[in-house]
Tab-separated table of C-alpha atoms in Angstrom:
chain	number	residue	atom	x	y	z
A	221	UNK	CA	157.299	56.039	-27.121
A	222	UNK	CA	160.281	54.966	-25.573
A	223	UNK	CA	160.631	52.911	-22.663
A	224	UNK	CA	158.361	54.700	-19.315
A	225	UNK	CA	159.086	53.588	-15.889
A	226	UNK	CA	155.669	52.480	-14.943
A	227	UNK	CA	154.264	53.506	-11.369
A	228	UNK	CA	152.003	51.325	-9.479
A	229	UNK	CA	150.864	53.466	-6.663
A	230	UNK	CA	147.078	55.417	-7.987
A	231	UNK	CA	144.442	53.424	-9.482
A	232	UNK	CA	143.915	54.963	-12.876
A	233	UNK	CA	140.552	52.705	-13.663
A	234	UNK	CA	137.862	52.427	-10.703
A	235	UNK	CA	134.874	50.067	-11.283
A	236	UNK	CA	132.245	50.869	-9.106
A	237	UNK	CA	129.367	48.147	-8.477
A	238	UNK	CA	128.508	47.716	-12.008
A	239	UNK	CA	125.931	46.133	-13.129
A	240	UNK	CA	124.452	45.150	-16.725
A	241	UNK	CA	121.502	43.089	-17.601
A	242	UNK	CA	120.052	42.088	-20.910
A	243	UNK	CA	116.430	41.310	-21.635
A	244	UNK	CA	115.840	40.194	-17.760
A	245	UNK	CA	119.464	38.459	-17.836
A	246	UNK	CA	122.177	39.891	-15.292
A	247	UNK	CA	125.438	39.106	-17.594
A	248	UNK	CA	127.189	41.117	-15.369
A	249	UNK	CA	126.802	41.155	-11.417
A	250	UNK	CA	127.806	44.240	-9.247
A	251	UNK	CA	131.411	44.330	-9.816
A	252	UNK	CA	133.623	45.965	-7.796
A	253	UNK	CA	137.036	46.281	-9.319
A	254	UNK	CA	140.210	48.757	-9.564
A	255	UNK	CA	142.897	48.873	-12.133
A	256	UNK	CA	146.711	50.613	-10.637
A	257	UNK	CA	148.158	52.303	-13.576
A	258	UNK	CA	150.634	50.621	-16.101
A	259	UNK	CA	149.204	47.117	-14.742
A	260	UNK	CA	148.654	44.140	-17.142
A	261	UNK	CA	145.680	42.805	-15.659
A	262	UNK	CA	143.610	39.944	-17.540
A	263	UNK	CA	139.868	39.097	-17.312
A	264	UNK	CA	139.870	35.474	-17.256
A	265	UNK	CA	136.762	33.062	-17.448
A	266	UNK	CA	134.693	30.667	-18.999
A	267	UNK	CA	132.479	31.819	-22.624
A	268	UNK	CA	129.349	34.001	-21.367
A	269	UNK	CA	130.327	34.954	-17.908
A	270	UNK	CA	130.522	38.779	-18.744
A	271	UNK	CA	134.617	39.640	-18.767
A	272	UNK	CA	133.829	40.877	-22.568
A	273	UNK	CA	130.324	42.659	-21.640
A	274	UNK	CA	132.305	44.361	-18.502
A	275	UNK	CA	135.020	45.521	-21.409
A	276	UNK	CA	133.143	46.917	-23.503
A	277	UNK	CA	131.249	48.996	-20.658
A	278	UNK	CA	135.090	50.647	-19.691
A	279	UNK	CA	135.362	51.394	-23.702
A	280	UNK	CA	132.152	52.599	-23.572
A	281	UNK	CA	130.247	50.399	-25.928
A	282	UNK	CA	127.934	49.608	-23.456
A	283	UNK	CA	126.356	51.282	-20.666
A	284	UNK	CA	126.144	50.040	-17.208
A	285	UNK	CA	122.971	49.153	-16.164
A	286	UNK	CA	123.668	50.376	-12.591
A	287	UNK	CA	126.890	51.312	-10.983
A	288	UNK	CA	129.335	53.821	-12.280
A	289	UNK	CA	132.984	53.624	-14.108
A	290	UNK	CA	136.059	56.258	-13.302
A	291	UNK	CA	138.594	57.157	-15.459
A	292	UNK	CA	141.317	59.201	-13.460
A	293	UNK	CA	138.834	59.498	-10.058
A	294	UNK	CA	136.692	61.224	-13.426
A	295	UNK	CA	133.645	59.415	-13.848
A	296	UNK	CA	132.915	58.703	-17.397
A	297	UNK	CA	129.936	55.770	-17.034
A	298	UNK	CA	128.389	57.899	-19.596
A	299	UNK	CA	130.959	59.465	-21.758
A	300	UNK	CA	131.070	58.358	-25.884
A	301	UNK	CA	133.708	55.912	-26.629
A	302	UNK	CA	135.626	58.314	-28.413
A	303	UNK	CA	136.184	61.295	-25.869
A	304	UNK	CA	137.682	57.725	-23.402
A	305	UNK	CA	141.307	58.041	-23.636
A	306	UNK	CA	141.162	54.066	-24.279
A	307	UNK	CA	141.718	52.416	-27.536
A	308	UNK	CA	140.184	48.575	-28.440
A	309	UNK	CA	142.148	45.464	-30.343
A	310	UNK	CA	139.166	43.126	-30.825
A	311	UNK	CA	139.913	39.555	-31.794
A	312	UNK	CA	138.939	40.381	-35.109
A	313	UNK	CA	141.050	42.824	-36.150
A	314	UNK	CA	138.778	45.454	-37.806
A	315	UNK	CA	142.152	46.525	-40.427
A	316	UNK	CA	140.887	48.709	-43.518
A	317	UNK	CA	142.182	45.931	-46.438
A	318	UNK	CA	142.209	48.716	-48.935
A	319	UNK	CA	145.062	50.821	-47.156
A	320	UNK	CA	148.512	49.382	-46.903
A	321	UNK	CA	149.935	48.756	-43.395
A	322	UNK	CA	151.327	52.780	-42.501
A	323	UNK	CA	148.126	54.350	-43.978
A	324	UNK	CA	146.377	51.601	-41.366
A	325	UNK	CA	147.983	52.746	-38.289
A	326	UNK	CA	148.320	56.311	-39.773
A	327	UNK	CA	144.104	56.568	-39.864
A	328	UNK	CA	143.612	57.376	-36.667
A	329	UNK	CA	145.933	60.111	-36.182
A	330	UNK	CA	144.850	62.025	-39.586
A	331	UNK	CA	141.942	62.317	-37.857
A	332	UNK	CA	143.003	63.266	-34.256
A	333	UNK	CA	143.115	67.207	-32.768
A	334	UNK	CA	145.434	68.219	-30.257
A	335	UNK	CA	145.504	71.301	-28.730
A	336	UNK	CA	148.214	74.546	-29.821
A	337	UNK	CA	148.087	75.451	-26.070
A	338	UNK	CA	145.871	78.919	-27.974
A	339	UNK	CA	143.111	80.234	-27.098
A	340	UNK	CA	140.406	81.682	-29.460
A	341	UNK	CA	138.760	84.627	-29.248
A	342	UNK	CA	135.852	83.388	-27.148
A	343	UNK	CA	138.497	81.878	-24.614
A	344	UNK	CA	138.333	77.905	-25.970
A	345	UNK	CA	141.117	75.633	-26.871
A	346	UNK	CA	142.477	75.736	-30.583
A	347	UNK	CA	142.887	72.986	-32.131
A	348	UNK	CA	145.161	71.301	-34.629
A	349	UNK	CA	145.572	68.232	-37.030
A	350	UNK	CA	149.478	66.110	-37.261
A	351	UNK	CA	151.467	67.139	-39.524
A	352	UNK	CA	152.418	65.222	-42.127
A	353	UNK	CA	156.001	65.131	-40.598
A	354	UNK	CA	154.345	64.423	-37.107
A	355	UNK	CA	152.627	61.412	-38.246
A	356	UNK	CA	155.660	59.834	-40.182
A	357	UNK	CA	157.371	60.075	-36.981
A	358	UNK	CA	154.496	58.280	-34.868
A	359	UNK	CA	153.577	55.712	-37.107
A	360	UNK	CA	157.746	54.372	-37.947
A	361	UNK	CA	158.172	54.351	-34.296
A	362	UNK	CA	155.340	52.116	-33.354
A	363	UNK	CA	155.830	49.446	-36.321
A	364	UNK	CA	159.376	49.045	-34.960
A	365	UNK	CA	157.617	48.943	-31.371
A	366	UNK	CA	155.730	45.563	-33.123
A	367	UNK	CA	158.848	44.558	-34.885
A	368	UNK	CA	157.452	45.386	-38.580
A	369	UNK	CA	159.555	48.453	-39.771
A	370	UNK	CA	159.909	47.222	-42.535
A	371	UNK	CA	156.504	46.233	-43.745
A	372	UNK	CA	155.329	49.811	-44.047
A	373	UNK	CA	154.125	49.383	-48.012
A	374	UNK	CA	152.999	46.401	-47.485
A	375	UNK	CA	149.467	45.420	-48.374
A	376	UNK	CA	147.389	44.122	-45.234
A	377	UNK	CA	146.045	41.012	-47.132
A	378	UNK	CA	149.627	39.891	-47.703
A	379	UNK	CA	150.396	39.930	-43.966
A	380	UNK	CA	149.916	36.998	-41.330
A	381	UNK	CA	147.765	36.137	-39.143
A	382	UNK	CA	150.674	37.094	-36.490
A	383	UNK	CA	151.609	40.257	-38.390
A	384	UNK	CA	147.865	41.468	-38.812
A	385	UNK	CA	147.741	41.471	-34.855
A	386	UNK	CA	150.908	43.484	-34.603
A	387	UNK	CA	149.310	46.118	-36.808
A	388	UNK	CA	146.124	46.530	-34.457
A	389	UNK	CA	148.013	46.910	-31.692
A	390	UNK	CA	150.415	49.449	-33.652
A	391	UNK	CA	147.119	50.884	-34.592
A	392	UNK	CA	145.539	51.194	-31.479
A	393	UNK	CA	148.488	52.295	-29.115
A	394	UNK	CA	150.000	55.149	-31.812
A	395	UNK	CA	147.352	57.438	-30.637
A	396	UNK	CA	148.896	57.196	-26.827
A	397	UNK	CA	145.762	55.835	-25.220
A	398	UNK	CA	146.150	55.397	-21.635
A	399	UNK	CA	144.816	52.774	-21.589
A	400	UNK	CA	144.364	49.725	-24.251
A	401	UNK	CA	141.873	47.109	-24.322
A	402	UNK	CA	142.519	44.018	-25.581
A	403	UNK	CA	139.600	41.496	-26.177
A	404	UNK	CA	140.584	37.955	-27.355
A	405	UNK	CA	143.186	39.519	-29.662
A	406	UNK	CA	145.307	35.861	-29.952
A	407	UNK	CA	142.205	33.840	-30.562
A	408	UNK	CA	142.263	33.478	-34.469
A	409	UNK	CA	146.410	32.699	-34.124
A	410	UNK	CA	147.481	29.248	-34.053
A	411	UNK	CA	148.773	27.613	-30.885
A	412	UNK	CA	152.597	28.225	-32.221
A	413	UNK	CA	152.267	31.559	-32.663
A	414	UNK	CA	149.750	31.908	-30.041
A	415	UNK	CA	152.836	31.286	-27.466
A	416	UNK	CA	154.809	34.110	-29.211
A	417	UNK	CA	152.685	36.385	-29.168
A	418	UNK	CA	152.162	36.337	-25.531
A	419	UNK	CA	155.687	36.785	-25.065
A	420	UNK	CA	155.984	40.012	-27.234
A	421	UNK	CA	152.842	41.258	-26.175
A	422	UNK	CA	153.941	41.215	-22.263
A	423	UNK	CA	157.319	42.736	-23.838
A	424	UNK	CA	155.364	45.483	-25.305
A	425	UNK	CA	153.755	45.961	-22.466
A	426	UNK	CA	156.983	46.607	-20.214
A	427	UNK	CA	158.507	48.887	-23.112
A	428	UNK	CA	154.701	51.255	-23.693
A	429	UNK	CA	154.185	51.480	-20.198
A	430	UNK	CA	150.518	52.055	-20.421
A	431	UNK	CA	147.728	50.139	-18.718
A	432	UNK	CA	146.347	46.694	-20.327
A	433	UNK	CA	143.377	45.038	-19.533
A	434	UNK	CA	143.451	41.968	-21.691
A	435	UNK	CA	140.452	39.468	-22.253
A	436	UNK	CA	140.679	35.516	-22.534
A	437	UNK	CA	139.126	32.015	-21.696
A	438	UNK	CA	142.802	30.988	-21.785
A	439	UNK	CA	144.220	30.054	-18.569
A	440	UNK	CA	148.224	29.570	-19.659
A	441	UNK	CA	147.761	33.249	-21.003
A	442	UNK	CA	146.213	34.643	-18.545
A	443	UNK	CA	149.192	33.356	-15.744
A	444	UNK	CA	151.644	33.919	-18.418
A	445	UNK	CA	151.469	37.623	-19.197
A	446	UNK	CA	149.727	39.358	-16.250
A	447	UNK	CA	150.515	41.306	-12.992
A	448	UNK	CA	146.485	40.237	-12.120
A	449	UNK	CA	144.486	38.347	-12.856
A	450	UNK	CA	140.277	38.534	-12.354
A	451	UNK	CA	138.738	35.181	-12.303
A	452	UNK	CA	135.234	35.377	-13.636
A	453	UNK	CA	131.963	33.863	-13.560
A	454	UNK	CA	128.181	34.468	-13.196
A	455	UNK	CA	128.655	37.889	-14.256
A	456	UNK	CA	130.751	37.957	-10.670
A	457	UNK	CA	134.456	38.735	-9.540
A	458	UNK	CA	135.289	35.136	-7.994
A	459	UNK	CA	138.834	36.208	-7.154
A	460	UNK	CA	141.415	39.066	-8.220
A	461	UNK	CA	145.486	38.181	-7.661
A	462	UNK	CA	148.560	37.819	-9.096
A	463	UNK	CA	148.616	34.992	-10.830
A	464	UNK	CA	150.724	33.120	-8.230
A	465	UNK	CA	148.018	33.750	-5.522
A	466	UNK	CA	145.247	32.349	-7.475
A	467	UNK	CA	146.666	29.199	-8.543
A	468	UNK	CA	148.497	28.415	-5.034
A	469	UNK	CA	145.660	29.727	-3.144
A	470	UNK	CA	141.977	29.591	-4.859
A	471	UNK	CA	139.342	31.497	-3.169
A	472	UNK	CA	137.323	28.775	-4.399
A	473	UNK	CA	136.192	25.408	-5.764
A	474	UNK	CA	135.521	27.414	-9.462
A	475	UNK	CA	138.752	29.762	-9.613
A	476	UNK	CA	140.551	25.955	-8.109
A	477	UNK	CA	139.143	24.119	-11.135
A	478	UNK	CA	139.559	26.602	-13.916
A	479	UNK	CA	143.038	27.843	-12.986
A	480	UNK	CA	145.231	24.172	-14.018
A	481	UNK	CA	144.661	21.192	-12.964
A	482	UNK	CA	142.958	20.024	-9.479
A	483	UNK	CA	141.944	17.678	-7.053
A	484	UNK	CA	138.515	19.276	-5.222
A	485	UNK	CA	137.370	16.991	-2.551
A	486	UNK	CA	135.004	18.071	0.063
A	487	UNK	CA	136.599	17.896	3.961
A	488	UNK	CA	136.099	18.273	7.642
A	489	UNK	CA	138.516	20.440	9.467
A	490	UNK	CA	138.641	19.050	12.780
A	491	UNK	CA	140.801	22.070	14.184
A	492	UNK	CA	143.509	24.572	13.570
A	493	UNK	CA	146.306	23.127	11.195
A	494	UNK	CA	144.428	19.778	10.488
A	495	UNK	CA	141.692	18.279	7.950
A	496	UNK	CA	139.955	15.358	7.489
A	497	UNK	CA	138.967	13.589	3.720
A	498	UNK	CA	138.499	10.420	2.299
A	499	UNK	CA	138.661	9.255	5.264
A	500	UNK	CA	142.161	10.405	6.602
A	501	UNK	CA	143.215	13.368	8.713
A	502	UNK	CA	146.229	16.025	6.915
A	503	UNK	CA	148.068	18.309	8.698
A	504	UNK	CA	147.311	21.773	6.478
A	505	UNK	CA	148.634	25.306	7.047
A	506	UNK	CA	145.054	26.349	6.664
A	507	UNK	CA	143.316	28.337	10.287
A	508	UNK	CA	140.391	30.334	11.544
A	509	UNK	CA	137.657	27.662	10.601
A	510	UNK	CA	135.199	26.609	12.846
A	511	UNK	CA	135.732	22.777	14.247
A	512	UNK	CA	134.310	19.959	12.148
A	513	UNK	CA	133.553	23.110	9.415
A	514	UNK	CA	132.542	21.591	6.197
A	515	UNK	CA	135.183	22.494	3.962
A	516	UNK	CA	135.739	22.422	0.131
A	517	UNK	CA	139.575	21.665	-0.514
A	518	UNK	CA	142.154	21.571	-3.875
A	519	UNK	CA	145.037	19.148	-3.860
A	520	UNK	CA	147.252	19.886	-6.769
A	521	UNK	CA	148.606	16.967	-9.084
A	522	UNK	CA	151.969	18.089	-8.714
A	523	UNK	CA	151.827	17.919	-5.208
A	524	UNK	CA	150.548	14.612	-4.305
A	525	UNK	CA	153.726	12.552	-3.870
A	526	UNK	CA	153.725	8.585	-4.524
A	527	UNK	CA	155.377	5.469	-3.135
A	528	UNK	CA	154.860	1.966	-3.294
A	529	UNK	CA	155.551	1.317	0.230
A	530	UNK	CA	154.085	3.663	2.549
A	531	UNK	CA	151.595	7.013	2.917
A	532	UNK	CA	148.414	8.105	3.845
A	533	UNK	CA	146.294	6.854	1.779
A	534	UNK	CA	146.323	3.405	-0.577
A	535	UNK	CA	145.353	3.275	-4.442
A	536	UNK	CA	145.249	1.828	-7.430
A	537	UNK	CA	146.599	3.218	-11.128
A	538	UNK	CA	143.707	2.944	-13.264
A	539	UNK	CA	145.112	5.229	-16.542
A	540	UNK	CA	148.623	6.346	-16.684
A	541	UNK	CA	149.448	9.081	-20.056
A	542	UNK	CA	153.427	10.599	-20.379
A	543	UNK	CA	153.307	14.259	-20.975
A	544	UNK	CA	156.617	14.659	-22.223
A	545	UNK	CA	158.698	15.878	-19.015
A	546	UNK	CA	156.111	14.175	-16.531
A	547	UNK	CA	153.394	10.866	-16.215
A	548	UNK	CA	150.204	11.827	-15.719
A	549	UNK	CA	147.995	9.155	-13.572
A	550	UNK	CA	144.526	8.589	-12.505
A	551	UNK	CA	145.020	6.555	-9.092
A	552	UNK	CA	142.146	5.661	-6.974
A	553	UNK	CA	141.809	5.882	-3.658
A	554	UNK	CA	138.963	6.104	-0.752
A	555	UNK	CA	136.251	6.195	-3.806
A	556	UNK	CA	138.036	9.592	-5.224
A	557	UNK	CA	139.881	9.514	-8.594
A	558	UNK	CA	142.945	11.191	-7.850
A	559	UNK	CA	144.532	13.013	-10.763
A	560	UNK	CA	148.706	12.758	-9.921
A	561	UNK	CA	151.827	14.228	-11.652
A	562	UNK	CA	154.934	12.597	-11.334
A	563	UNK	CA	158.520	11.812	-12.938
A	564	UNK	CA	158.079	7.783	-11.924
A	565	UNK	CA	155.870	6.141	-14.250
A	566	UNK	CA	153.652	3.607	-12.194
A	567	UNK	CA	151.930	0.468	-14.286
A	568	UNK	CA	148.281	0.340	-14.142
A	569	UNK	CA	146.628	-1.890	-11.694
A	570	UNK	CA	150.143	-1.535	-9.694
A	571	UNK	CA	148.825	-0.812	-5.899
A	572	UNK	CA	150.998	2.309	-4.380
A	573	UNK	CA	150.570	4.943	-1.796
A	574	UNK	CA	149.584	8.477	-1.609
A	575	UNK	CA	150.635	11.749	0.599
A	576	UNK	CA	150.532	14.912	0.784
A	577	UNK	CA	153.420	17.708	2.624
A	578	UNK	CA	150.833	20.247	4.420
A	579	UNK	CA	151.544	22.957	2.034
A	580	UNK	CA	149.915	20.737	-0.652
A	581	UNK	CA	146.809	21.263	0.943
A	582	UNK	CA	144.688	24.394	0.625
A	583	UNK	CA	141.225	24.620	2.356
A	584	UNK	CA	138.788	26.584	1.078
A	585	UNK	CA	134.936	27.759	2.451
A	586	UNK	CA	132.235	26.354	0.987
A	587	UNK	CA	130.006	28.458	-1.246
A	588	UNK	CA	126.719	27.526	0.185
A	589	UNK	CA	125.955	24.265	2.196
A	590	UNK	CA	122.494	24.349	1.409
A	591	UNK	CA	120.151	25.928	-1.132
A	592	UNK	CA	118.166	28.729	0.556
A	593	UNK	CA	115.555	31.057	-1.457
A	594	UNK	CA	113.008	33.542	-0.443
A	595	UNK	CA	109.733	32.058	-1.035
A	596	UNK	CA	105.756	32.805	-1.376
A	597	UNK	CA	103.215	30.339	-0.633
A	598	UNK	CA	100.556	30.215	-3.670
A	599	UNK	CA	98.321	27.730	-1.684
A	600	UNK	CA	97.548	24.696	1.064
A	601	UNK	CA	100.076	22.715	-1.050
A	602	UNK	CA	102.558	25.010	-3.144
A	603	UNK	CA	105.432	26.975	-2.597
A	604	UNK	CA	107.131	29.377	-5.009
A	605	UNK	CA	111.017	29.750	-5.305
A	606	UNK	CA	113.654	29.521	-7.400
A	607	UNK	CA	111.724	30.796	-10.772
A	608	UNK	CA	108.875	27.538	-10.382
A	609	UNK	CA	105.946	26.213	-8.379
A	610	UNK	CA	106.997	22.782	-5.897
A	611	UNK	CA	104.444	20.682	-4.125
A	612	UNK	CA	105.985	21.436	0.207
A	613	UNK	CA	104.397	19.610	3.001
A	614	UNK	CA	101.938	21.958	5.206
A	615	UNK	CA	101.559	21.965	8.205
A	616	UNK	CA	98.623	24.068	8.351
A	617	UNK	CA	100.364	27.439	9.373
A	618	UNK	CA	101.082	28.224	5.947
A	619	UNK	CA	98.314	30.528	4.110
A	620	UNK	CA	98.281	31.713	0.728
A	621	UNK	CA	100.577	34.954	-0.073
A	622	UNK	CA	102.778	34.243	3.404
A	623	UNK	CA	105.978	35.046	3.343
A	624	UNK	CA	108.531	31.870	3.654
A	625	UNK	CA	112.719	31.158	3.519
A	626	UNK	CA	112.664	27.962	1.878
A	627	UNK	CA	115.772	25.629	2.028
A	628	UNK	CA	116.562	22.315	-0.096
A	629	UNK	CA	119.659	20.086	0.816
A	630	UNK	CA	122.360	19.560	-2.309
A	631	UNK	CA	121.635	16.156	-2.088
A	632	UNK	CA	117.713	16.309	-2.507
A	633	UNK	CA	117.200	17.066	-5.803
A	634	UNK	CA	116.833	15.976	-8.727
A	635	UNK	CA	117.884	16.808	-12.392
A	636	UNK	CA	116.167	15.168	-15.309
A	637	UNK	CA	117.035	15.204	-18.692
A	638	UNK	CA	113.706	16.634	-19.959
A	639	UNK	CA	113.285	20.271	-18.533
A	640	UNK	CA	109.509	19.465	-18.923
A	641	UNK	CA	109.879	16.551	-16.338
A	642	UNK	CA	110.768	19.142	-13.388
A	643	UNK	CA	108.951	21.913	-11.706
A	644	UNK	CA	111.565	24.557	-13.825
A	645	UNK	CA	113.844	24.488	-16.266
A	646	UNK	CA	117.871	25.485	-16.335
A	647	UNK	CA	120.939	25.303	-17.430
A	648	UNK	CA	124.175	23.329	-16.239
A	649	UNK	CA	126.389	25.994	-15.456
A	650	UNK	CA	129.691	24.146	-13.973
A	651	UNK	CA	130.605	20.734	-12.702
A	652	UNK	CA	132.454	19.885	-10.170
A	653	UNK	CA	134.035	16.429	-9.327
A	654	UNK	CA	133.793	15.495	-5.741
A	655	UNK	CA	134.704	11.908	-5.584
A	656	UNK	CA	132.070	9.593	-5.270
A	657	UNK	CA	129.364	12.125	-6.347
A	658	UNK	CA	129.273	15.607	-8.550
A	659	UNK	CA	128.439	18.598	-7.540
A	660	UNK	CA	126.542	20.743	-10.132
A	661	UNK	CA	125.723	24.126	-10.482
A	662	UNK	CA	122.234	25.363	-12.309
A	663	UNK	CA	120.483	28.558	-13.314
A	664	UNK	CA	117.239	28.842	-13.926
A	665	UNK	CA	115.535	31.783	-16.635
A	666	UNK	CA	114.616	33.690	-13.668
A	667	UNK	CA	118.660	33.967	-12.508
A	668	UNK	CA	118.377	31.613	-9.276
A	669	UNK	CA	120.931	29.032	-9.258
A	670	UNK	CA	120.703	25.962	-7.671
A	671	UNK	CA	123.368	23.507	-5.998
A	672	UNK	CA	122.801	19.597	-6.911
A	673	UNK	CA	125.207	16.693	-5.317
A	674	UNK	CA	124.501	13.793	-8.332
A	675	UNK	CA	126.276	10.594	-9.341
A	676	UNK	CA	125.703	11.495	-12.462
A	677	UNK	CA	127.979	13.721	-14.936
A	678	UNK	CA	126.534	16.534	-16.233
A	679	UNK	CA	127.976	18.942	-19.219
A	680	UNK	CA	128.119	22.703	-19.056
A	681	UNK	CA	124.675	24.204	-20.403
A	682	UNK	CA	122.856	21.317	-20.379
A	683	UNK	CA	119.609	21.885	-20.325
A	684	UNK	CA	118.091	20.196	-17.562
A	685	UNK	CA	114.621	19.913	-15.449
A	686	UNK	CA	114.576	20.329	-11.947
A	687	UNK	CA	112.855	17.963	-9.392
A	688	UNK	CA	112.246	18.043	-5.606
A	689	UNK	CA	110.105	15.819	-3.274
A	690	UNK	CA	107.320	17.927	-1.259
A	691	UNK	CA	108.754	16.056	1.972
A	692	UNK	CA	112.816	17.107	1.359
A	693	UNK	CA	111.559	21.219	1.096
A	694	UNK	CA	112.137	22.818	4.177
A	695	UNK	CA	109.647	25.809	5.081
A	696	UNK	CA	109.330	28.435	7.646
A	697	UNK	CA	107.956	31.742	8.261
A	698	UNK	CA	109.946	34.514	7.665
A	699	UNK	CA	109.377	38.310	7.499
A	700	UNK	CA	107.613	40.124	4.209
A	701	UNK	CA	109.317	42.217	4.719
A	702	UNK	CA	112.268	40.367	3.447
A	703	UNK	CA	110.671	39.461	0.223
A	704	UNK	CA	109.339	43.193	-0.090
A	705	UNK	CA	113.028	43.428	0.102
A	706	UNK	CA	113.750	41.390	-2.475
A	707	UNK	CA	111.064	42.132	-4.913
A	708	UNK	CA	112.117	45.763	-4.603
A	709	UNK	CA	115.744	45.197	-5.818
A	710	UNK	CA	113.658	43.040	-9.046
A	711	UNK	CA	111.947	46.224	-9.226
A	712	UNK	CA	114.511	48.766	-8.568
A	713	UNK	CA	116.975	46.580	-11.798
A	714	UNK	CA	113.835	46.490	-14.264
A	715	UNK	CA	113.394	49.872	-13.988
A	716	UNK	CA	117.206	51.071	-13.920
A	717	UNK	CA	117.164	49.380	-17.722
A	718	UNK	CA	114.484	50.767	-18.891
A	719	UNK	CA	115.635	54.033	-18.142
A	720	UNK	CA	118.983	52.907	-20.279
A	721	UNK	CA	117.200	51.426	-23.491
A	722	UNK	CA	114.894	54.848	-23.116
A	723	UNK	CA	118.608	56.782	-22.786
A	724	UNK	CA	119.952	54.674	-25.853
A	725	UNK	CA	116.741	54.521	-27.724
A	726	UNK	CA	117.395	58.585	-27.727
A	727	UNK	CA	120.217	59.175	-28.620
A	728	UNK	CA	120.550	56.474	-31.150
A	729	UNK	CA	117.211	58.669	-32.350
């Protein structure tokens, strides 16, 4: 398996409008993605974001509820895994303990059939098995590639975790798949071994030349090894691009918060190349926003300059920690606690001035500025939306069954520790520190999401209740077709899921 020149002009995998629903919960939500031949692409996101489910659909272990998957322009959505030229390396390597290293790697080759180039009497291609010499040659070649050329006759149980991981990779690539899928394969290794294997995996990819799709929740792994990174949350792709692009220019607050250390703030674009935050105006490199448009912005800790005498914002050092090559400080300025990284230490309690150059400020459009739902009037005082029923102020123009548009400001929602205290229960999925408040995103059991601005800090996966005062719920009439379209979409999703489950059941029988 000699070094190959990778051509990156064509897409080997195309994922089109793929959705996966489990028990009424959408875990992959209308994903569109194209992977070029020979690329190292990483699916990155927190636990439960849908990255492994997406990988399993590419492999064929799961069927999409909706959408299509193409491999080299061929629709493989319903094709079983063993017919796809794809191999997978799992976090648990699933090696055979009763076979030595050589036999573990050779296992797939012994089962594989290859065309002879001849046709039988019916005109169908004739297939044959690999010979022992062919198997030996291929196994020895990949053993050398993964640095285990002297380990062929060793027992699997006598290998270290890193060596077992290499055997698993060798077993996956020996059959020469067009795509190699890796589902958190370094998860069981210690920190030093993980870092060593990151470099080795990247080197293997360059030598082998095939397409790698890698799943991890580790940002450093993704940024270190990948040609492209797909950042996911809540089953959806938030951003797809090079590691540098995603780090330097995050698409939204989630990406900025998830990739590296970030200071995420709310601001106002005063005009092109000028943004206001923390009570001061800063020059930036962004344009194309509306005048006085509310925006999110990110400033990386290493992009903040500290001076004892002058700057844009006056602050006080709250804490300082030595991190080896730099000091990481928390500095309170204008009600926002900035994380700052600098090679010069500052004493706790010291007054300092902070400045940021224009290229250190990245402006992002807000995902939402208000919670908005399509709902239904239940009776004179109740309206149903977001998975629950809430009291509202009826001006007398709303009747039972009316389709309505509902708007609730972020800061008009209260979260409770006990979900029974609210009108609907939900799980916390994201929390962003915005200075004087936290912006929290929650999902109800009906898959509706709310954004809440609160002074209280909530942890990921906290179970909460949602309370809203009647006077804080803005209701307006809307066309019933909007509600019908939403209901029809839900019905279509449910129908597609039922059909998929039926096919899977019939297939199993």
